[in-house]
PDB file of C-alpha atoms in Angstrom:
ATOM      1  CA  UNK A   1       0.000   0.000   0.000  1.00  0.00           C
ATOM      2  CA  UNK A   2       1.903   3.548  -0.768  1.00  0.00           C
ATOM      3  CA  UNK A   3       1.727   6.066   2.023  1.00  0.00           C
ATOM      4  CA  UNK A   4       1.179   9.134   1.834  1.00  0.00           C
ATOM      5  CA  UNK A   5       3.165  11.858  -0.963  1.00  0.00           C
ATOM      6  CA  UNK A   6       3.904  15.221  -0.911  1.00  0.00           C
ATOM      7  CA  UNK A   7       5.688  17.632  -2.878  1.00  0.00           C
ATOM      8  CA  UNK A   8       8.076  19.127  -3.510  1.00  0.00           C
ATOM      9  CA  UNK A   9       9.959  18.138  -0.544  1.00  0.00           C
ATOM     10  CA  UNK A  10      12.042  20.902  -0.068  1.00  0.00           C
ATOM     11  CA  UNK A  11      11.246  24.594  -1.093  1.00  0.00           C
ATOM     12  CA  UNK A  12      13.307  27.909  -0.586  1.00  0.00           C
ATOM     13  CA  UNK A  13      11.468  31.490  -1.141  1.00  0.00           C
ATOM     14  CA  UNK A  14      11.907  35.008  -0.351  1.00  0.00           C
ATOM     15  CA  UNK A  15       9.304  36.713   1.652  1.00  0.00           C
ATOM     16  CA  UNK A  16       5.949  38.189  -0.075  1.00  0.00           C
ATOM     17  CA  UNK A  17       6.100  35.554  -2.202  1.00  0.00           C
ATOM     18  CA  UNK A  18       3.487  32.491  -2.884  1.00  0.00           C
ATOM     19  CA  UNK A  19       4.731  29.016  -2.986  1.00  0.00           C
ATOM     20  CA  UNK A  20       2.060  25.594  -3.113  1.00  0.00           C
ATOM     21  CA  UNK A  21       2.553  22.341  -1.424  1.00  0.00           C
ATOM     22  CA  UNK A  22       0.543  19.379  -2.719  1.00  0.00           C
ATOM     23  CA  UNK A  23      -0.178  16.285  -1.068  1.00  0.00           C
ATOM     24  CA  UNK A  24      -1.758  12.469  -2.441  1.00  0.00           C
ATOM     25  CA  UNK A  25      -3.837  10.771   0.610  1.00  0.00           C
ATOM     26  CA  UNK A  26      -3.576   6.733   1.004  1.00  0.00           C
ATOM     27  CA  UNK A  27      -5.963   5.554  -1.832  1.00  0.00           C
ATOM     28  CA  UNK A  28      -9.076   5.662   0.323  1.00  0.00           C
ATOM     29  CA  UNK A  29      -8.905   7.704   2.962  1.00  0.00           C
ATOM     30  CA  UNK A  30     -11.521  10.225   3.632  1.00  0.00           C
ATOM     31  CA  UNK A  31      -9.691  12.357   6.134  1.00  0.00           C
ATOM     32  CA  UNK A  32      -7.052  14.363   5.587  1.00  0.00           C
ATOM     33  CA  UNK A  33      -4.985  17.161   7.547  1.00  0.00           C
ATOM     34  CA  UNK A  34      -2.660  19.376   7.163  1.00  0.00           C
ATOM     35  CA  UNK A  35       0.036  20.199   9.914  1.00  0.00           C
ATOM     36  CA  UNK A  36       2.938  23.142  10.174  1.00  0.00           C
ATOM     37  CA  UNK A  37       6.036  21.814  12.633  1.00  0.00           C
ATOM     38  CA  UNK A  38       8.000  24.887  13.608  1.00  0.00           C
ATOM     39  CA  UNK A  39      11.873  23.868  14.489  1.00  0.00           C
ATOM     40  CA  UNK A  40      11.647  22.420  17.727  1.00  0.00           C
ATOM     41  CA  UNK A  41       8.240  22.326  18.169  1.00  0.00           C
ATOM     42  CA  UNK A  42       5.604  19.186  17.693  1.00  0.00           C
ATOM     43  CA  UNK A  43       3.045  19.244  14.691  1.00  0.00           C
ATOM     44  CA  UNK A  44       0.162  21.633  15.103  1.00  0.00           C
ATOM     45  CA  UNK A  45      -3.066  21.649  12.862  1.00  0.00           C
ATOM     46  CA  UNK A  46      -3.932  23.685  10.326  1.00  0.00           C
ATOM     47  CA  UNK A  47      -7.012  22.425   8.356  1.00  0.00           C
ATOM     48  CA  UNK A  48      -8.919  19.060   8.447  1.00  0.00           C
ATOM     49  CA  UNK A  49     -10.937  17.600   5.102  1.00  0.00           C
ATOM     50  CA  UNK A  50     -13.503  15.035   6.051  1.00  0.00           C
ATOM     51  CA  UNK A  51     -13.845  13.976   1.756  1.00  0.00           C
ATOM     52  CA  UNK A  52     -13.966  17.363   0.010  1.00  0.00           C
ATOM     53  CA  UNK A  53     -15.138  19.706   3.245  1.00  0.00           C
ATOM     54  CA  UNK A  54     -13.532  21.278   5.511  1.00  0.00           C
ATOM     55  CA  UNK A  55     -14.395  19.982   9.060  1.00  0.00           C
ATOM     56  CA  UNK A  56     -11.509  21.887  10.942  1.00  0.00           C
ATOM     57  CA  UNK A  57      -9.664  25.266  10.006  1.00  0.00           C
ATOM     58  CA  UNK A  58      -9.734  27.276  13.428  1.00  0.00           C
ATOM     59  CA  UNK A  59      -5.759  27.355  13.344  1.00  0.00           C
ATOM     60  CA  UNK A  60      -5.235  27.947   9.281  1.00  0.00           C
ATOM     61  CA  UNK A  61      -3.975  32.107   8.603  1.00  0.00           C
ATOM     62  CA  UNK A  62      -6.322  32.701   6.698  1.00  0.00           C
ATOM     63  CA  UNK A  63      -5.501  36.010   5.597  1.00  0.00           C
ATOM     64  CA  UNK A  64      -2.786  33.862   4.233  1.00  0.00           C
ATOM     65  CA  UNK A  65      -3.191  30.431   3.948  1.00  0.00           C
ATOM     66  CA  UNK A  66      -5.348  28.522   1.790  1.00  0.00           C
ATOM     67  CA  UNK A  67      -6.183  25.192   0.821  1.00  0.00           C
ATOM     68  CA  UNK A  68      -8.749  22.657  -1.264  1.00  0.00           C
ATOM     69  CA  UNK A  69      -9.506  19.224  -1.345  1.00  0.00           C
ATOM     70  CA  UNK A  70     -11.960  19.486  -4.737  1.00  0.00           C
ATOM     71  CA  UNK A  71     -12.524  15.776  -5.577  1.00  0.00           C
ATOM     72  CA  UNK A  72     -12.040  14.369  -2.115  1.00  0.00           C
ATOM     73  CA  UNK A  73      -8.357  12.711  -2.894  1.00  0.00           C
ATOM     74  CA  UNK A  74      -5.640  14.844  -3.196  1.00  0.00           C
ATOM     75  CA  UNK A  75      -5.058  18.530  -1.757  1.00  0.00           C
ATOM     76  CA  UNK A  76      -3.130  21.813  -2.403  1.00  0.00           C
ATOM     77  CA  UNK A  77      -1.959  24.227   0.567  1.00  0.00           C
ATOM     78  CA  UNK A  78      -0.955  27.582  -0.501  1.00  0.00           C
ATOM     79  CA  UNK A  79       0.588  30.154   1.366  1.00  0.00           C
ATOM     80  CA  UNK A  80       0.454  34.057  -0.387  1.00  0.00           C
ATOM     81  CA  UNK A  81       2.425  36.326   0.500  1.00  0.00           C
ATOM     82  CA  UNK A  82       4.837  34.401   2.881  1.00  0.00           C
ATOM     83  CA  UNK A  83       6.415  35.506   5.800  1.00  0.00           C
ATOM     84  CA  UNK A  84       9.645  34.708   7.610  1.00  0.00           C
ATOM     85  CA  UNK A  85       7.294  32.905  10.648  1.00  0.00           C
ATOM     86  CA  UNK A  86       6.157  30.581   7.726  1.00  0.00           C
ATOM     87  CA  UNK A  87       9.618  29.199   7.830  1.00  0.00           C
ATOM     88  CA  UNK A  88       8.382  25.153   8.907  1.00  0.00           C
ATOM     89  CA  UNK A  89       8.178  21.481   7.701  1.00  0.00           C
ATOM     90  CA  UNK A  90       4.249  21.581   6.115  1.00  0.00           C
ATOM     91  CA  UNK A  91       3.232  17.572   6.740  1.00  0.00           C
ATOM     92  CA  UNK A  92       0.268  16.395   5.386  1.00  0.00           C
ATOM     93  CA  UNK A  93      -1.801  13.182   7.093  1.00  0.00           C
ATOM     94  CA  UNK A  94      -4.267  10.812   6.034  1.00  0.00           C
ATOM     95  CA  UNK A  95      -6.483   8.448   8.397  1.00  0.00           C
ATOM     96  CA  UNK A  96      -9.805   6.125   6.872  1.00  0.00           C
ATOM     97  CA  UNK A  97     -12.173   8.143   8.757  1.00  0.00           C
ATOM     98  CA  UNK A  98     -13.890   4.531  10.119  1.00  0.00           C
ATOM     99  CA  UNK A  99     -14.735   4.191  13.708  1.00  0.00           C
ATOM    100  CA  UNK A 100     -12.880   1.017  13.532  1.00  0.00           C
ATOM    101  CA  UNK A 101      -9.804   3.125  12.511  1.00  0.00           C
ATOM    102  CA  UNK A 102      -9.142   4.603  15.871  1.00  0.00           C
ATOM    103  CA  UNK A 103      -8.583   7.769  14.230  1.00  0.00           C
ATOM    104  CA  UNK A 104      -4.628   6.232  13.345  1.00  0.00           C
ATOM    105  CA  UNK A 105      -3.306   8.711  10.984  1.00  0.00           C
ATOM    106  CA  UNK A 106      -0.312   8.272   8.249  1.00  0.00           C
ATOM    107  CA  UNK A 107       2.157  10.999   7.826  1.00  0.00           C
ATOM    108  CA  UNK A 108       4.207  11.886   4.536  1.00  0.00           C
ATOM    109  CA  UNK A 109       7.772  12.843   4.598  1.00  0.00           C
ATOM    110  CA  UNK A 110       6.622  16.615   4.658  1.00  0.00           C
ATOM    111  CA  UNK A 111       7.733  19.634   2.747  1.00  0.00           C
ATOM    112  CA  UNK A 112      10.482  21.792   4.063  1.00  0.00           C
ATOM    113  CA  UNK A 113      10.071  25.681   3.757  1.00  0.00           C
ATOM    114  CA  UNK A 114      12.347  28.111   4.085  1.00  0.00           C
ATOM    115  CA  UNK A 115      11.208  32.101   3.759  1.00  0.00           C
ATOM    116  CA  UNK A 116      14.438  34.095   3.653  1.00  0.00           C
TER     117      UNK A 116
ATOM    118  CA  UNK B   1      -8.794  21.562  25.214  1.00  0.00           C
ATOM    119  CA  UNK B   2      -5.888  18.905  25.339  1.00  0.00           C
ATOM    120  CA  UNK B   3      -2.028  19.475  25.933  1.00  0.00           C
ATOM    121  CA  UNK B   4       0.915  17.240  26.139  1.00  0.00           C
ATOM    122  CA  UNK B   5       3.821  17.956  27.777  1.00  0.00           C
ATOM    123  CA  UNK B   6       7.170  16.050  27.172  1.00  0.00           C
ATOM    124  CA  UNK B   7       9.171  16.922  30.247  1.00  0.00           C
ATOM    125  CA  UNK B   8      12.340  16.274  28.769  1.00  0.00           C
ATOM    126  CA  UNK B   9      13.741  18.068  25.215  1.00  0.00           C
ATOM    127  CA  UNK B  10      17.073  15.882  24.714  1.00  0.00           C
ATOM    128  CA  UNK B  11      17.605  12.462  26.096  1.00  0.00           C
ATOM    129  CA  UNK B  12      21.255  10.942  26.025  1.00  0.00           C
ATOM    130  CA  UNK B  13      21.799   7.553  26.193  1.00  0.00           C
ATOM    131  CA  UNK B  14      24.584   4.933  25.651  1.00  0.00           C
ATOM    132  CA  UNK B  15      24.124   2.407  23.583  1.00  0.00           C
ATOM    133  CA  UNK B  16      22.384  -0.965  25.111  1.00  0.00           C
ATOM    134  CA  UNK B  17      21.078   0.847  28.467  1.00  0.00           C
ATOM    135  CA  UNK B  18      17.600   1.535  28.846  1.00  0.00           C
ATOM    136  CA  UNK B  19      15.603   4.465  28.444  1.00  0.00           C
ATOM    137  CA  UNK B  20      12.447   5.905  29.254  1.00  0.00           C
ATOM    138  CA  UNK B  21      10.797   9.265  27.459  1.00  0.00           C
ATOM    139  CA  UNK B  22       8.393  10.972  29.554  1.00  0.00           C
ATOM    140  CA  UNK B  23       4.663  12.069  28.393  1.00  0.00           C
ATOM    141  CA  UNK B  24       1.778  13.900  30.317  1.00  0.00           C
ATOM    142  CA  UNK B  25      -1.046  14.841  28.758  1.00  0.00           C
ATOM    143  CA  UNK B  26      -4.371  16.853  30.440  1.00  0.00           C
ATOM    144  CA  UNK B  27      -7.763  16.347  28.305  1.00  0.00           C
ATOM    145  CA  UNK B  28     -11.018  16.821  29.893  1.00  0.00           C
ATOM    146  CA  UNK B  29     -12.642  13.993  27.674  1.00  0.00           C
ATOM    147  CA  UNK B  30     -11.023  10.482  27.119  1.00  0.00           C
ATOM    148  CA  UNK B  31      -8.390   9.911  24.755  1.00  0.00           C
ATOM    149  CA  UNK B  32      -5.997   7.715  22.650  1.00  0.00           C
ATOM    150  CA  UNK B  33      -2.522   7.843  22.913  1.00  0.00           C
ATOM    151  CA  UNK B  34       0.282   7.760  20.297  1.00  0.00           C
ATOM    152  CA  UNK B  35       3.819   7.673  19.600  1.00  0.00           C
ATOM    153  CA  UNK B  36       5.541   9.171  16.910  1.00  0.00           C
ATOM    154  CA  UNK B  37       9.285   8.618  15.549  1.00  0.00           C
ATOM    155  CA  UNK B  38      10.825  11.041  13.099  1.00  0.00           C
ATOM    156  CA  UNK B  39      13.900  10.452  11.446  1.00  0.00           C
ATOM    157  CA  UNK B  40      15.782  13.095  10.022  1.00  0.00           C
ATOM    158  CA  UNK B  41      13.986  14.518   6.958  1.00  0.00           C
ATOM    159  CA  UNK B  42      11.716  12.054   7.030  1.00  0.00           C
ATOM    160  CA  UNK B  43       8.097  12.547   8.408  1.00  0.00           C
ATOM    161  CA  UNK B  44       6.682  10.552  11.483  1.00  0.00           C
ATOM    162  CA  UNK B  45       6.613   7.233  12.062  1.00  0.00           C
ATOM    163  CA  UNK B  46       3.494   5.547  14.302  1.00  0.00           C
ATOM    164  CA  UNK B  47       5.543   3.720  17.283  1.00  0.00           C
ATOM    165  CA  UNK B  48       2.603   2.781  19.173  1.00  0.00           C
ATOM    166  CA  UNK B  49      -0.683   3.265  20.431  1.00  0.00           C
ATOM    167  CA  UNK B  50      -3.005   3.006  23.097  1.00  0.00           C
ATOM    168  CA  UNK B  51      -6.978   2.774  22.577  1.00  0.00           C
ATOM    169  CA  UNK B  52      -8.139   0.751  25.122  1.00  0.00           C
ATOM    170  CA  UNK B  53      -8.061  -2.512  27.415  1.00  0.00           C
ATOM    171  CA  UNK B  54      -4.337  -3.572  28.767  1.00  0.00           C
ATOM    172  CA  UNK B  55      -2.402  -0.426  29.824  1.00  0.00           C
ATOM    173  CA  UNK B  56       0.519  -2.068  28.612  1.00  0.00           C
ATOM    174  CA  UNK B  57       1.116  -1.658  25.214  1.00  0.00           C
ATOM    175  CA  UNK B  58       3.867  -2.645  22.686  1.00  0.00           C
ATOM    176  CA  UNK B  59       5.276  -1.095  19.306  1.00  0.00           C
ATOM    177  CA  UNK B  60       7.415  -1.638  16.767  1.00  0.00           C
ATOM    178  CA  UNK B  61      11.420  -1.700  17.235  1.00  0.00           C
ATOM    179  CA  UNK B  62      11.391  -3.184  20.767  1.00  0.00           C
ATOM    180  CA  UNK B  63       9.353   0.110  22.328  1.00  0.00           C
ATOM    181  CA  UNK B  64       6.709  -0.241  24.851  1.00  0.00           C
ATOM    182  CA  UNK B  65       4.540   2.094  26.826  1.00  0.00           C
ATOM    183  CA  UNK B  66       2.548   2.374  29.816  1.00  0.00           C
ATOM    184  CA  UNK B  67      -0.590   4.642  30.152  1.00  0.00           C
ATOM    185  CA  UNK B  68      -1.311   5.695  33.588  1.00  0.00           C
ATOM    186  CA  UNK B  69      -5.118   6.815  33.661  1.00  0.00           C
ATOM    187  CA  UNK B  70      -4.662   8.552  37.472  1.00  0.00           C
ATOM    188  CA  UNK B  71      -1.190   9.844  36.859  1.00  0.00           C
ATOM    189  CA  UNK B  72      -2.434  11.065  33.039  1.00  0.00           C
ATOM    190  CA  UNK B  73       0.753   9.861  31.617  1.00  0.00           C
ATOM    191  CA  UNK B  74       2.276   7.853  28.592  1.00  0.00           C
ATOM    192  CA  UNK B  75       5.726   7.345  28.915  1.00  0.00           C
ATOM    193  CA  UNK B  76       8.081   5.341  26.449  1.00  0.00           C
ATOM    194  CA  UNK B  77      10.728   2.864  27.443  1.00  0.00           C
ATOM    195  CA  UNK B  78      12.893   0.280  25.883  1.00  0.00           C
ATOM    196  CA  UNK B  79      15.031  -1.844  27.732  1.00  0.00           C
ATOM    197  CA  UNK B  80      18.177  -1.521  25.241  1.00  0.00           C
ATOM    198  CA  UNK B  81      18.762   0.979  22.742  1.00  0.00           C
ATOM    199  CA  UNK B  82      20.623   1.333  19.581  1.00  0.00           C
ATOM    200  CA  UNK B  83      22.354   4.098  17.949  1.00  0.00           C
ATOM    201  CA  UNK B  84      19.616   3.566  15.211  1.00  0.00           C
ATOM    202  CA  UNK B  85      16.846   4.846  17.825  1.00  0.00           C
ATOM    203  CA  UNK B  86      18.584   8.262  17.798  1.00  0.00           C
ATOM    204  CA  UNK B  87      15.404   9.992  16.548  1.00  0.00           C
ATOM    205  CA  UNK B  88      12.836  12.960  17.568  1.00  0.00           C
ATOM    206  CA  UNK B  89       9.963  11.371  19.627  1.00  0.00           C
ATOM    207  CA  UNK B  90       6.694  12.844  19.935  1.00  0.00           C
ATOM    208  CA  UNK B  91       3.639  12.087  22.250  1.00  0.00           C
ATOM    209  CA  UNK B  92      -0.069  12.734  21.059  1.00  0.00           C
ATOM    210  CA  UNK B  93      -3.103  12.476  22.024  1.00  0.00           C
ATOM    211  CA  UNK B  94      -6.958  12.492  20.160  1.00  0.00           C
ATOM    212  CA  UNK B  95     -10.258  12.467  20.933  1.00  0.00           C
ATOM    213  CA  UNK B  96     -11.311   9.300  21.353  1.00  0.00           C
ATOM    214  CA  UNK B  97     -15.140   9.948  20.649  1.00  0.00           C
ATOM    215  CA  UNK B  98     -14.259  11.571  17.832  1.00  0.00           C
ATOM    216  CA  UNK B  99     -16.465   9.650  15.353  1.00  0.00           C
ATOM    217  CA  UNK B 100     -19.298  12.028  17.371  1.00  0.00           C
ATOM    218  CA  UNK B 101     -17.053  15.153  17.938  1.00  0.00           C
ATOM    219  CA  UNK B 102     -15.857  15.093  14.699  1.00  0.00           C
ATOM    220  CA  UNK B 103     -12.397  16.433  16.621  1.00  0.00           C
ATOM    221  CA  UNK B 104     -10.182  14.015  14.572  1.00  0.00           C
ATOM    222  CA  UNK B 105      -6.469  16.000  14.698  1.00  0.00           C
ATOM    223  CA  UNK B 106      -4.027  15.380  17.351  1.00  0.00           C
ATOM    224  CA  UNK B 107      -2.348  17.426  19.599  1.00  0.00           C
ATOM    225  CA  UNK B 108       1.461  16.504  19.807  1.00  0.00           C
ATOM    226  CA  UNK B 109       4.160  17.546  22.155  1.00  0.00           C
ATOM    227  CA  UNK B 110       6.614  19.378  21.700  1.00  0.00           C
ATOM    228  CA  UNK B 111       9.124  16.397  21.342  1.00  0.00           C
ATOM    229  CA  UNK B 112      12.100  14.291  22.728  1.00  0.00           C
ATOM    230  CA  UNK B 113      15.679  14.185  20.778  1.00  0.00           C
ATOM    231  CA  UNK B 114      16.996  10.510  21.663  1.00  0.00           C
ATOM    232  CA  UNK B 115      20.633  10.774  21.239  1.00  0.00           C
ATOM    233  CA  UNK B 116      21.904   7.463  21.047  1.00  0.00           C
ATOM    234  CA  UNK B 117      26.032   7.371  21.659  1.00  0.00           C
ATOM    235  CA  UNK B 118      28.064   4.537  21.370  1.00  0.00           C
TER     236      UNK B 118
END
């Protein structure tokens, strides 16, 4: 079974700009997240798909941030215009959504930013 | 709300003794457990989990944890380490009526280094 992708996995951009991280969910999953990790910190939320809806985005800039799940699989988080606090791994999670799941999720290798 | 505290930022260890990582969490519903490993550059890694039943419970690569319902704690142990554990370690913890909630996401620490010497 793959795991999860993203990509790219590593992405360098000066400040102001807009840069897009994509992710591909295990085939089948319903819910998906995205988290930022901040050097030296654990994974916080930003947004939570249940399918194609957003069930979770209290956390997500969104003067900032954006992202979409259209068909329910794969997703696209885009930051415009970037700041030097945006500097962070961006790791993207998938779990089945069952009850018999135990709400387990799956973690890709993440895509590096740096804002310089 | 939930937190999780990981007392301890950097762990070193020689190789073959044991070690244990230290998790507390505070949730005012009841929860599941996790640990993560992340290599470098890589993303995380599910070590274990608890869910329910024996508070014992036992992961992959020789880890094991014990959840503590009274003492709210989860803390990792193996009994002999090698360099190849040198790793970040994180705690979380989720909802665990979350197929009502809808509250899905968990809430990590803020992580253990393991630094495995030889």
């Amino acid at each position: 079974e793959a795991g999860v992708a993203q990509s790219p996995r590593y992405k360098i951009i000066e400040k102001r700009q807009s840069v897009a991280f994509w992710c591909n969910p295990i085939s089948g999953h319903a819910t998906l997240y995205w988290y930022q990790q901040i050097l030296g910190q654990g994974p916080k939320l930003l947004i939570q798909f249940q399918n194609n809806g957003v069930v979770d985005d209290s956390q997500l800039p969104k003067d900032r941030f954006s992202a979409e799940r259209l068909k329910g699989v794969d997703s696209t988080l885009k930051i415009q215009p970037a700041k030097l606090e945006d500097s962070a791994v961006y790791l993207c999670a998938s779990s089945s959504g069952l009850a018999g799941a135990k709400n387990i999720q799956y973690f890709g290798a993440g895509t590096r930013l740096s804002v310089l | 709300a939930q937190s999780v505290t990981q007392l301890d930022s950097q762990v070193p260890v020689f190789e073959e003794a044991p070690v244990e990582l230290r998790c507390n969490y505070s949730s005012s519903v009841s929860v599941y457990l996790f640990w993560y490993v992340q290599y470098p550059n890589q993303g995380l890694q599910l070590l274990l989990k608890y869910l329910s039943g024996s508070t014992l419970v036992k992961g992959i690569n020789g880890f094991e944890a014990e959840f503590n319902k009274s003492q709210t704690s989860f803390h990792l142990r193996k009994p002999s380490v090698h360099i190849s554990d040198t790793a970040e370690y994180f705690c979380a913890v989720s909802d665990s009526n979350y197929m009502d909630t809808g509250r899905r996401a968990l809430t990590f620490g803020s992580g253990t280094r393991l630094q495995v010497q030889p």
